[in-house]
Tab-separated table of C-alpha atoms in Angstrom:
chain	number	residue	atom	x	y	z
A	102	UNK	CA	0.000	0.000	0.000
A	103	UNK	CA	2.122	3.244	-1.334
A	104	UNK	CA	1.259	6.407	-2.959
A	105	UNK	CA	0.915	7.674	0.499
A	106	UNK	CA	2.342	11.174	-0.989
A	107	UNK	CA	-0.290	11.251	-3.499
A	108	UNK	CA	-2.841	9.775	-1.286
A	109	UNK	CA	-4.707	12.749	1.285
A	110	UNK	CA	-2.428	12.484	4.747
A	111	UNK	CA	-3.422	9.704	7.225
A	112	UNK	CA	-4.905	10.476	10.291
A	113	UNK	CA	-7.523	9.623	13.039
A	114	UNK	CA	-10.685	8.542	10.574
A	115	UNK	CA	-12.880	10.840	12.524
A	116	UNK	CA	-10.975	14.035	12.271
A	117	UNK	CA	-12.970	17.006	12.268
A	118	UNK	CA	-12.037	18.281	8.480
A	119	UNK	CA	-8.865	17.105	6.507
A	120	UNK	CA	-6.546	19.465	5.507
A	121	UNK	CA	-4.488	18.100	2.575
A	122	UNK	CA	-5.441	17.992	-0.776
A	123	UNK	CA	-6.166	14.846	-2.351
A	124	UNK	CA	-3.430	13.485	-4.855
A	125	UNK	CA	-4.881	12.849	-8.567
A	126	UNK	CA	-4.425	9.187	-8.035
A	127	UNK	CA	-6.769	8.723	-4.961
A	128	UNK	CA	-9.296	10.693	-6.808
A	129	UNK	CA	-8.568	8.727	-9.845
A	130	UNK	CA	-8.913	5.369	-7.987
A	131	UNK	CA	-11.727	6.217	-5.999
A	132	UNK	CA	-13.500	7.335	-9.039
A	133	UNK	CA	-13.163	4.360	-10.950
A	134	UNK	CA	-14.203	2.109	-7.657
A	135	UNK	CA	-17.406	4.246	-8.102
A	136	UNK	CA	-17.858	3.736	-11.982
A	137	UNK	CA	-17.737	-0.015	-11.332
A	138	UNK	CA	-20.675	-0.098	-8.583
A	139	UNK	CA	-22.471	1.415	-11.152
A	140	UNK	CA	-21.721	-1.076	-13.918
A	141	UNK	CA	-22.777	-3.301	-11.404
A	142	UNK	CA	-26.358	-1.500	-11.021
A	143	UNK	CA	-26.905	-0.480	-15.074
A	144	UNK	CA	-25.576	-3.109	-16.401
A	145	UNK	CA	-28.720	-5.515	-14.810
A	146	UNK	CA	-31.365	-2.105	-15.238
A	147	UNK	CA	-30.665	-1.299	-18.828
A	148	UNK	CA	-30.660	-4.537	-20.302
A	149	UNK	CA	-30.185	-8.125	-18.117
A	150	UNK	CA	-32.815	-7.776	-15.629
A	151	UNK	CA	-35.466	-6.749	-18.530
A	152	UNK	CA	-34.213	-10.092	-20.677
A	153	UNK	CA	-34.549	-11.757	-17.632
A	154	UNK	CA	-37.972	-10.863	-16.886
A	155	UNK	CA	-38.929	-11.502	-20.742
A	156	UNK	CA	-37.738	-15.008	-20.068
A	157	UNK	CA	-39.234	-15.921	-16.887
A	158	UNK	CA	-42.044	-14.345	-16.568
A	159	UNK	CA	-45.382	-16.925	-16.002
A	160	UNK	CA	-48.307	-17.720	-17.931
A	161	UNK	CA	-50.623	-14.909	-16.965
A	162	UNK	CA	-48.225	-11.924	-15.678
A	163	UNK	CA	-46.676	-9.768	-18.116
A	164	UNK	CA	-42.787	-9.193	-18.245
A	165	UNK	CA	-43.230	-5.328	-17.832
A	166	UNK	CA	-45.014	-6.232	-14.161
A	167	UNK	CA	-42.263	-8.728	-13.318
A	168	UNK	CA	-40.055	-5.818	-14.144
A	169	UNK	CA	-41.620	-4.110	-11.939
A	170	UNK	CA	-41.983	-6.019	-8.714
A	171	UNK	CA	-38.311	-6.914	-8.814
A	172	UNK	CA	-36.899	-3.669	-9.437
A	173	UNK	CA	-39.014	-2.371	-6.723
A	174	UNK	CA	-38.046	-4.431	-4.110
A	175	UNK	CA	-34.547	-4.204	-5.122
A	176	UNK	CA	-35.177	0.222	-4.642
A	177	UNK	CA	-36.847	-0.819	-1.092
A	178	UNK	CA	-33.732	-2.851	0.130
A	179	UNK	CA	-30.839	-0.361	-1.149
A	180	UNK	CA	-33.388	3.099	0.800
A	181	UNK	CA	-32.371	0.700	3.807
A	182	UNK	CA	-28.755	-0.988	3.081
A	183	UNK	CA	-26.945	2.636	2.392
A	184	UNK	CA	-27.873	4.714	5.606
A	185	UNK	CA	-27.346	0.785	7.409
A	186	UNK	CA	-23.908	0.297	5.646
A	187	UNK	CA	-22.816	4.223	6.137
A	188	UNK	CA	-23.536	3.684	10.166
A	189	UNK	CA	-21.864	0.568	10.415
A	190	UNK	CA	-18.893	1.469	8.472
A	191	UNK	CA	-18.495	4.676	10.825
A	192	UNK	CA	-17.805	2.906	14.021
A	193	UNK	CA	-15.585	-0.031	11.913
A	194	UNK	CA	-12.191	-0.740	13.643
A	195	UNK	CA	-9.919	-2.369	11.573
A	196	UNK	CA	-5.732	-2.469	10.847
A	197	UNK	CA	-7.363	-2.132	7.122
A	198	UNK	CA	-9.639	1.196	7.699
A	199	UNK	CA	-13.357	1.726	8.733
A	200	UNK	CA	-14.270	1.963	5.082
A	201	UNK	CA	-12.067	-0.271	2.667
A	202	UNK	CA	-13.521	-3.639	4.479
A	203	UNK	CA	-16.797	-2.732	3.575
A	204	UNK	CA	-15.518	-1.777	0.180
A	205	UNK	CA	-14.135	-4.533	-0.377
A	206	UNK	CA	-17.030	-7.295	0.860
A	207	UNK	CA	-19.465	-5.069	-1.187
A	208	UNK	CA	-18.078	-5.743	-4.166
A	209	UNK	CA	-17.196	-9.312	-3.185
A	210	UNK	CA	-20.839	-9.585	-2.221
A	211	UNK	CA	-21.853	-7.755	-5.405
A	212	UNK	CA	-20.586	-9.712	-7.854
A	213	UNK	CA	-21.247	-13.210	-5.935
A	214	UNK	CA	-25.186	-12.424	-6.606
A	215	UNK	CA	-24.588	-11.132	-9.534
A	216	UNK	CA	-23.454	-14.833	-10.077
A	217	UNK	CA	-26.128	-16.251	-8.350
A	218	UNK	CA	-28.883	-14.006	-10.079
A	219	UNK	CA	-27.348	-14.914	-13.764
A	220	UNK	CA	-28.479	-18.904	-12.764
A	221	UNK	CA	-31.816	-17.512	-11.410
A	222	UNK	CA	-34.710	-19.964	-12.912
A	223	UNK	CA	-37.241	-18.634	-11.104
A	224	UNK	CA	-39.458	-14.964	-10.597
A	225	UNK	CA	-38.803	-15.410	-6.753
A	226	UNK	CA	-35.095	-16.512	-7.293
A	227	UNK	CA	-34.107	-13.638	-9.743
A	228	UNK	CA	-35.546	-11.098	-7.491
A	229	UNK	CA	-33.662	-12.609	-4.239
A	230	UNK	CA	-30.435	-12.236	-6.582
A	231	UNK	CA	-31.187	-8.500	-7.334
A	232	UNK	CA	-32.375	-7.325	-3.798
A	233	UNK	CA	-28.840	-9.010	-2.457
A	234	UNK	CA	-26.844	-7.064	-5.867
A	235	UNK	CA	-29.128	-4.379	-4.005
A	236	UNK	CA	-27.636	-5.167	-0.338
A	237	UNK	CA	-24.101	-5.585	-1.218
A	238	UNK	CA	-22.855	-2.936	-3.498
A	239	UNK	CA	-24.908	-0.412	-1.515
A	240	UNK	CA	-22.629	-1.197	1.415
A	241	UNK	CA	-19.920	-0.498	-0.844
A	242	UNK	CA	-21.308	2.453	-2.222
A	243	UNK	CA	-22.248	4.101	1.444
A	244	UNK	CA	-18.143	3.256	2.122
A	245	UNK	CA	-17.146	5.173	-0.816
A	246	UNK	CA	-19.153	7.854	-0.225
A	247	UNK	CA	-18.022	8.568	2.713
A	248	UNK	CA	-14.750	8.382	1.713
A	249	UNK	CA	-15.064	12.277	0.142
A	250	UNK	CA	-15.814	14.108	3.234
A	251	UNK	CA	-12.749	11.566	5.413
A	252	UNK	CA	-10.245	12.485	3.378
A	253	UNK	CA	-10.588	15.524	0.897
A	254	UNK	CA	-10.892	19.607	2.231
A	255	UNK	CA	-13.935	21.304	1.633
A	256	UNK	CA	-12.305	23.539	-0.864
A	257	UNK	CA	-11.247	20.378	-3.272
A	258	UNK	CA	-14.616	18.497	-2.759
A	259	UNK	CA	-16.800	20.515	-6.023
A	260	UNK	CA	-14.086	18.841	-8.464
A	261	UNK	CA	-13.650	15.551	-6.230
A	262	UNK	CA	-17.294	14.995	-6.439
A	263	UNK	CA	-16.983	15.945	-10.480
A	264	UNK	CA	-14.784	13.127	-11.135
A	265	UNK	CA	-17.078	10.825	-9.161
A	266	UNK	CA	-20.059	12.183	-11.056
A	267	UNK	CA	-18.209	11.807	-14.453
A	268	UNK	CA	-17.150	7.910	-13.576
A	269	UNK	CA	-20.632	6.781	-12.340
A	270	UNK	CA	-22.257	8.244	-16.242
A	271	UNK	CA	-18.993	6.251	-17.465
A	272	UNK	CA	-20.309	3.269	-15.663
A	273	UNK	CA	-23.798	3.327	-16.502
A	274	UNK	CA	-22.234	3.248	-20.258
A	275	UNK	CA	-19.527	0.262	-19.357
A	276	UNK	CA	-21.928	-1.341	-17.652
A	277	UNK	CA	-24.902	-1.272	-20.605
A	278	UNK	CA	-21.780	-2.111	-23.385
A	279	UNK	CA	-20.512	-4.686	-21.194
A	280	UNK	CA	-24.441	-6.450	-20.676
A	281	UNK	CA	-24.832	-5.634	-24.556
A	282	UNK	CA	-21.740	-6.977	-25.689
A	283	UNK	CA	-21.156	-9.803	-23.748
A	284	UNK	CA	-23.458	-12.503	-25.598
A	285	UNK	CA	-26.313	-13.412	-23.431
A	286	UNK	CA	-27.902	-12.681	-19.924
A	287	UNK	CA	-25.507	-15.363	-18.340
A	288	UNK	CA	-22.543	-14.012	-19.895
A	289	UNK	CA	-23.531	-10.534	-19.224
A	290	UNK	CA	-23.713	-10.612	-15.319
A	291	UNK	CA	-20.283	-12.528	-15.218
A	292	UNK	CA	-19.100	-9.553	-17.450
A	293	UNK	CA	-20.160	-7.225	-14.814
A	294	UNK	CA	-19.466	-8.862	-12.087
A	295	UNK	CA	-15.836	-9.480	-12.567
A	296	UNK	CA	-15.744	-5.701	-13.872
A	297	UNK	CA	-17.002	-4.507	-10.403
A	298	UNK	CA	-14.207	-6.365	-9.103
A	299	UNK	CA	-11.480	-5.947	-10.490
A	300	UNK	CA	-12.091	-2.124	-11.030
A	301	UNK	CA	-12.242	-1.320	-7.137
A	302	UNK	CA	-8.672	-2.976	-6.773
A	303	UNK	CA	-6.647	-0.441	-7.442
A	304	UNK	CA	-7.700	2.039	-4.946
A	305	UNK	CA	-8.511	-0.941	-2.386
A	306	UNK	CA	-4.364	-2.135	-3.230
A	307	UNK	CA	-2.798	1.090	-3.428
A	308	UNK	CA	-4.103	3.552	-0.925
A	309	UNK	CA	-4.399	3.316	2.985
A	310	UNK	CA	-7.375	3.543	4.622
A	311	UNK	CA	-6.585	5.992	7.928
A	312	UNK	CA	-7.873	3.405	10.635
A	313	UNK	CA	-10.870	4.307	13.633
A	314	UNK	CA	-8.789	4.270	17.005
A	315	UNK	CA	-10.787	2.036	19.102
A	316	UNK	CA	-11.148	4.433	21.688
A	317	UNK	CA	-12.514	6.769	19.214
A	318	UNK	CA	-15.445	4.711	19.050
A	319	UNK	CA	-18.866	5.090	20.828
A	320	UNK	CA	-20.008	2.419	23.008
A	321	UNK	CA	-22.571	0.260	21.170
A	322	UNK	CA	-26.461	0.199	22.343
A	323	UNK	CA	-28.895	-0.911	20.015
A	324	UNK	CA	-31.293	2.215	21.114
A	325	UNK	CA	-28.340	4.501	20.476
A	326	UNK	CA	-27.727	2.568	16.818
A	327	UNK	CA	-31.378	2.900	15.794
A	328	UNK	CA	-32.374	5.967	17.303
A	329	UNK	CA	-29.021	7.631	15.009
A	330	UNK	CA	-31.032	7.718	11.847
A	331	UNK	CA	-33.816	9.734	12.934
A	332	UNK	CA	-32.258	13.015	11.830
A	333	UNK	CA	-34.715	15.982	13.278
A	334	UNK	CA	-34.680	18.649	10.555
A	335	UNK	CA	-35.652	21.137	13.485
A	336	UNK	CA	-32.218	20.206	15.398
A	337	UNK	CA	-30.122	19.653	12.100
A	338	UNK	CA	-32.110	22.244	9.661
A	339	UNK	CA	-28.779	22.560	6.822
A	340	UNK	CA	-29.264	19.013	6.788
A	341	UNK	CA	-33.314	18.961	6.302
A	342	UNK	CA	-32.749	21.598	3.343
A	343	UNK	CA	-30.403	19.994	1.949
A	344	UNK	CA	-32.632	16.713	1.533
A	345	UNK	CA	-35.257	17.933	0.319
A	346	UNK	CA	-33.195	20.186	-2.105
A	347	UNK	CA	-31.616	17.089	-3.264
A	348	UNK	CA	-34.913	14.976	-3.293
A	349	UNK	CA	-37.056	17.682	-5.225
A	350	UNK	CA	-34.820	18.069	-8.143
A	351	UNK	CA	-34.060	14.324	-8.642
A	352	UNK	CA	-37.388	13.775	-8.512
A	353	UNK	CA	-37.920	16.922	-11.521
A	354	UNK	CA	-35.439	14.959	-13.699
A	355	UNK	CA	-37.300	11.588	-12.816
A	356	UNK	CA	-40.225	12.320	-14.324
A	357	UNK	CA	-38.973	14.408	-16.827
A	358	UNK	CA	-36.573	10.946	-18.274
A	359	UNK	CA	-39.571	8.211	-17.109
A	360	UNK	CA	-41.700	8.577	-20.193
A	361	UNK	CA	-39.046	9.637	-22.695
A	362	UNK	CA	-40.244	6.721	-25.006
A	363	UNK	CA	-43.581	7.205	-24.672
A	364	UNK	CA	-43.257	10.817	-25.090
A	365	UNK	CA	-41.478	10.378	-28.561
A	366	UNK	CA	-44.080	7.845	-29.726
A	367	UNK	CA	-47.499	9.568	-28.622
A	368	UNK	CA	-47.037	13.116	-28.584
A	369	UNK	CA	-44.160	13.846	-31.109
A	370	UNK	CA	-44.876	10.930	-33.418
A	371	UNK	CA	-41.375	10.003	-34.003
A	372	UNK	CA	-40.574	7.172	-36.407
A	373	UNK	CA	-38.323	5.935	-34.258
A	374	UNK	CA	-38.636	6.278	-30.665
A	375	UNK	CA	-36.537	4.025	-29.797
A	376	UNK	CA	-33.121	5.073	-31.621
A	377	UNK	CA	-34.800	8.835	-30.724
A	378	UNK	CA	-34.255	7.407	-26.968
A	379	UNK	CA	-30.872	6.776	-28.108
A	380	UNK	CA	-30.054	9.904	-29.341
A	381	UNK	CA	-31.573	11.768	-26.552
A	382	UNK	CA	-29.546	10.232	-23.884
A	383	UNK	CA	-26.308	10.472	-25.659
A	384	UNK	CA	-26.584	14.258	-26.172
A	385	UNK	CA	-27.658	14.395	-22.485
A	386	UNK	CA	-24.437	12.359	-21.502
A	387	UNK	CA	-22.152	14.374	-23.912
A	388	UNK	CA	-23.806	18.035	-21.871
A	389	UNK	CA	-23.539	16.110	-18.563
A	390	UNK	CA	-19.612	15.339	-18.919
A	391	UNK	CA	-19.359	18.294	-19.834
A	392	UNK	CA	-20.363	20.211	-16.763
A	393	UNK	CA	-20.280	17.822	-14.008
A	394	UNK	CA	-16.255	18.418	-13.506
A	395	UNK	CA	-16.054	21.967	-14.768
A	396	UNK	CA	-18.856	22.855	-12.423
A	397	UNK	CA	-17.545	21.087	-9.278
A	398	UNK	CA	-13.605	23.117	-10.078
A	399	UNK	CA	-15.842	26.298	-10.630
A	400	UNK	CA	-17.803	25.568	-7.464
A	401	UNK	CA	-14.545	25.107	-5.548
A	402	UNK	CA	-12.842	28.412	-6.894
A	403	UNK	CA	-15.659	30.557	-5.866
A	404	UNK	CA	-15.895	28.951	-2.491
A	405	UNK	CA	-19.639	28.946	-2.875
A	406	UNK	CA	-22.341	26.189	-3.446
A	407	UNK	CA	-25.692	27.353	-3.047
A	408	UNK	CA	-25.962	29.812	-6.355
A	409	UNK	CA	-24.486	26.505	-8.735
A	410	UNK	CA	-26.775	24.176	-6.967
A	411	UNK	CA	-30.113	27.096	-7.949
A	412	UNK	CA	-28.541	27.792	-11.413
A	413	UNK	CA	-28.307	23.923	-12.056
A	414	UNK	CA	-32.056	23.553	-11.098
A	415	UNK	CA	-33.360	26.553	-12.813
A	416	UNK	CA	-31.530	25.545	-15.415
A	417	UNK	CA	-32.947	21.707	-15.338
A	418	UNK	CA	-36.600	23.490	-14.889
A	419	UNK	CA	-36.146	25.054	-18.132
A	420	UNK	CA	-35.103	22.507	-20.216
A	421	UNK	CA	-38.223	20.244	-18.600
A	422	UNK	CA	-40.280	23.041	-19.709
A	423	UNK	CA	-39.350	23.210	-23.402
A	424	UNK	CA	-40.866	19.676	-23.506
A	425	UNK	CA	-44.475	20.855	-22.222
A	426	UNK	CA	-44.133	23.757	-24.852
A	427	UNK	CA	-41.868	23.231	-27.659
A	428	UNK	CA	-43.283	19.350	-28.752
A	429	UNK	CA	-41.114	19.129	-31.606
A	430	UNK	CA	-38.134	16.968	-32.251
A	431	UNK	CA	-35.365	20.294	-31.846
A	432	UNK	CA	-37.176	20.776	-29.020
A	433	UNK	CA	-36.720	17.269	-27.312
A	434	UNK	CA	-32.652	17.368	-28.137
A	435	UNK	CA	-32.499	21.001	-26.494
A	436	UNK	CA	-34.409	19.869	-23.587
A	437	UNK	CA	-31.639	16.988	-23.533
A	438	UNK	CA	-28.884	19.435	-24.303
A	439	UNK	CA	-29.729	22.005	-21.552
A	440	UNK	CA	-31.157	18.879	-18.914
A	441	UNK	CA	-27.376	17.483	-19.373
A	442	UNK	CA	-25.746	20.725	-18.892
A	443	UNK	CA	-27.955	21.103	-15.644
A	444	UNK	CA	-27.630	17.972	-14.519
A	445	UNK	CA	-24.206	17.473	-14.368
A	446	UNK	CA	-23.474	21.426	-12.741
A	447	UNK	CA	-26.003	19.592	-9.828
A	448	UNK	CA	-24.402	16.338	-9.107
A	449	UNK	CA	-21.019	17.979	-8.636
A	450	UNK	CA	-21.590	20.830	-6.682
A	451	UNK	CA	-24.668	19.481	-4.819
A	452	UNK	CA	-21.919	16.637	-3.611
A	453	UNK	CA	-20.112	18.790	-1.828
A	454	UNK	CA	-22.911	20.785	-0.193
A	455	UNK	CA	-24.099	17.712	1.128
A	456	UNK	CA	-20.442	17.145	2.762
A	457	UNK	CA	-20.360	20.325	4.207
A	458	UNK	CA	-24.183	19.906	5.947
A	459	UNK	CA	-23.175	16.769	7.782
A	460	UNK	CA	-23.993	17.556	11.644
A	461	UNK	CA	-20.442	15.277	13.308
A	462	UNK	CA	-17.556	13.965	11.531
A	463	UNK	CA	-18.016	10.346	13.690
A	464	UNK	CA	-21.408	10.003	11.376
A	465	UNK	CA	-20.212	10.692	8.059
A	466	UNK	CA	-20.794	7.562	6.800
A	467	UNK	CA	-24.622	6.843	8.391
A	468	UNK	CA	-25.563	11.073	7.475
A	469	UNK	CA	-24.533	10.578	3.685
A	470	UNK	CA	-26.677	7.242	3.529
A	471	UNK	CA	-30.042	8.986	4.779
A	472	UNK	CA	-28.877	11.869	2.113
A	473	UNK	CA	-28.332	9.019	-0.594
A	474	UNK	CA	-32.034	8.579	0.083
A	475	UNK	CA	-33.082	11.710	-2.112
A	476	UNK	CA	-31.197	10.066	-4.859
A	477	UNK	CA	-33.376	6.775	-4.567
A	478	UNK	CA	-36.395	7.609	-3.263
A	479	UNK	CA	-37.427	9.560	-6.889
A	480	UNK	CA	-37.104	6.422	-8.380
A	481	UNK	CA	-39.667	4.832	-6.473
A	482	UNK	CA	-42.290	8.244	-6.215
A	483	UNK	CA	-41.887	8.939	-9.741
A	484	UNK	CA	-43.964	6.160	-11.169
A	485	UNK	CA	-46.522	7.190	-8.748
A	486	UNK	CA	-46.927	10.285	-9.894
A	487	UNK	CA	-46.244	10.340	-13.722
A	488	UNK	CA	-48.967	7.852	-14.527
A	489	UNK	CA	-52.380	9.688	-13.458
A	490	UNK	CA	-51.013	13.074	-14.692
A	491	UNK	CA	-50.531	11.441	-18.108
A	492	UNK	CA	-53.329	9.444	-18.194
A	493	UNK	CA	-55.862	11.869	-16.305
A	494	UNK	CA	-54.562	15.149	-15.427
A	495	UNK	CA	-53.319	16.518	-18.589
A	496	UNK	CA	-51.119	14.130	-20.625
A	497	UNK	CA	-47.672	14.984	-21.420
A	498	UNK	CA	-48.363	19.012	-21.396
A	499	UNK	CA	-49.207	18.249	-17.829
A	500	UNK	CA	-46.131	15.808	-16.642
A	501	UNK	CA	-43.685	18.232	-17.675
A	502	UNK	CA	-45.025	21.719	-16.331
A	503	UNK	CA	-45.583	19.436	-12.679
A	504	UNK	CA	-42.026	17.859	-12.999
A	505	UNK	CA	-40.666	21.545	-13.984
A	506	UNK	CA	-42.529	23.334	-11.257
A	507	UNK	CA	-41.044	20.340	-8.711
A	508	UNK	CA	-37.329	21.061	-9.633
A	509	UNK	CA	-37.496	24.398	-9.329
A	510	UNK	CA	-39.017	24.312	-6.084
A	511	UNK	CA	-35.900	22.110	-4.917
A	512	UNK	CA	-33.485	24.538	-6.338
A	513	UNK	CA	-34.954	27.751	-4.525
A	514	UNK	CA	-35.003	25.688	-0.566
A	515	UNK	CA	-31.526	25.886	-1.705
A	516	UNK	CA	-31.344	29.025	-0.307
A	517	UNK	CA	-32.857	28.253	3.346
A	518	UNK	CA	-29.372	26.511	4.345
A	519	UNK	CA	-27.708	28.815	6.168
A	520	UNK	CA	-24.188	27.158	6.953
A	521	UNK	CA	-23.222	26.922	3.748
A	522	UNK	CA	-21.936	29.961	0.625
């Protein structure tokens, strides 16, 4: 384990704030440990888990409601496993770190059921494979996380949590080309599971993990343990702002990306919707690269957070409302255009204003987890929502002036936290 000059200095893991800056390799590692987890994820949600569904769904139930109830459970067990992982993973004492062990089984874990859910025969068995793919890499995920706020300054975190932002879009891609490419569902979640492994290595082989003194860490009570998630937004208030800044705008862009093909086929009559999908998401990937770095370094340079974070959603608000008004196809790829550009400004900057809202250093890793939740918890309400405004309320005109009108509400709370520029 070397590179300790590149590496941010080692010290007690529950120091208030680190001081040095991070070296471009422990970025660089770290990054790509957090592009694999999500190859891990997209590989299955793009493409495996909807073959898979295709293939074993029963005489009676459609593969779209299979779909469904697996995907959903899966959601239900990762709300739980990152806040669980994050706390456990803050009071970890090891020779190895409090958060490389739980790296390191994650994505052990992770790719033994993605194993186990590639030989799934079953409904019942494949969604017991995905709720554990769930489990494990969402302990890994909560470790890395937490990893930002241990180790990096507050002034280097905007461009640390760029290059995470950039390497999770690059692993949605490696993990879709990887499930694509590989030559069948079977093949495809070996493919990603030995990619989730061997990706992590480097950072897990060349970079120390500063270990938890043991007497740094707080007796154990199962009241204290449970009663640490309940986070009172009237003690902690940053930290309630910051949630529901975080949950409002993901949930915008949820809605605004659930019925992209549906929106191409019924209300713009496009040819193709499918390869229009296509299209759409790559200019939204090509916008999103290009700001999610830029805007973190920006973010950092200013010393401020709060006016990139409103920007990004006002920004994100417009493009969502250029598909309510302008229903063409130009329309759609500026809406993708400005909804990348917006996009990626957010999950940089908005990254580091969630490091800087945490209430105690001990409870980094537990805090970020129950932030994390915003991230997931769209997924879930978005559904929900979407279908009776599109089906009762107004149709597509409807969806995207609501899912507008939610973002930018997230992006003006913005400006209720008070501890942060």
């Amino acid at each position: 384990m070397s590179d300790a000059a590149a590496a941010p200095a080692p010290g007690p893991a529950d120091a208030a704030e680190p001081q040095q800056r991070a070296g471009h390799g422990w970025t660089a590692s770290l990054s790509l440990a957090n592009g694999a987890i999500w190859a891990g994820w997209y590989g299955p949600i793009q493409i495996l888990l909807a073959l898979q569904a295709a293939a074993l769904a029963p005489p009676g139930a459609s593969k779209e409601s299979v779909l469904a109830w697996v995907t959903g459970l899966g959601a239900a067990v990762s709300l739980v496993a990152n806040p669980l992982f994050g706390a456990l993973s803050d009071r970890t004492v090891s020779r190895f770190g409090r958060r490389s062990p739980w790296i390191l089984a994650g994505v052990l874990g992770g790719a033994a059921a993605l194993t186990l859910l590639a030989g799934a025969r079953t409904v019942a068995g494949m969604a017991l494979g995905w709720c554990l793919v769930q489990l494990t890499l969402n302990a890994a995920f909560a470790a890395i996380t937490a990893a930002v706020p241990d180790r990096v300054p507050r002034s280097q975190r905007g461009a640390v949590g760029g290059w995470l932002g950039a390497a999770q879009i690059l692993g949605v891609l490696a993990g879709t080309g990887l499930a694509t490419l590989a030559g069948g569902v079977v093949a495809g979640y070996l493919a990603c599971a030995g990619f989730t492994v061997l990706a992590t290595l480097p950072h897990l082989l060349l970079h120390r993990d500063p270990p938890l003194p043991a007497a740094h860490r707080p007796p154990f009570t199962w009241r204290a343990f449970l009663a640490g998630f309940r986070l009172s937004p009237r003690r902690h208030p940053d930290l309630g702002w910051a949630w529901l800044t975080r949950f409002l705008i993901n949930l915008g862009n949820a809605l605004a990306l659930l019925y992209l093909l549906y929106y191409l086929r019924d209300a713009l009559h496009h040819p193709d919707p499918e390869g229009g999908v296509l299209i759409l998401t790559a200019v939204n990937g090509v916008t999103l690269l290009g700001t999610v770095v830029l805007g973190g370094i920006r973010s950092d340079r200013a010393g401020r957070r709060k006016p990139f974070v409103l920007a990004a959603g006002v920004v994100m608000a417009v493009a969502t409302a250029l598909l309510a008004g302008w229903q063409t196809w130009p329309g759609a790829l500026c809406a993708a255009a400005l909804l990348g550009v917006g996009f990626g400004v957010f999950t940089s900057v908005d990254f580091a204003l969630m490091t800087e809202v945490l209430p105690a250093a001990a409870h980094r890793g537990k805090d970020l987890g129950i932030l994390n939740i915003a991230n997931s918890l769209p997924q879930v309400a978005a559904p929900v929502l979407a279908a009776p405004l599109v089906s009762h309320l107004g149709g597509y005109r409807a969806l995207y002036l609501v899912a507008a009108a939610i973002g930018l509400l997230g992006a003006l709370l913005v400006r209720r936290i008070r501890g942060v520029a």
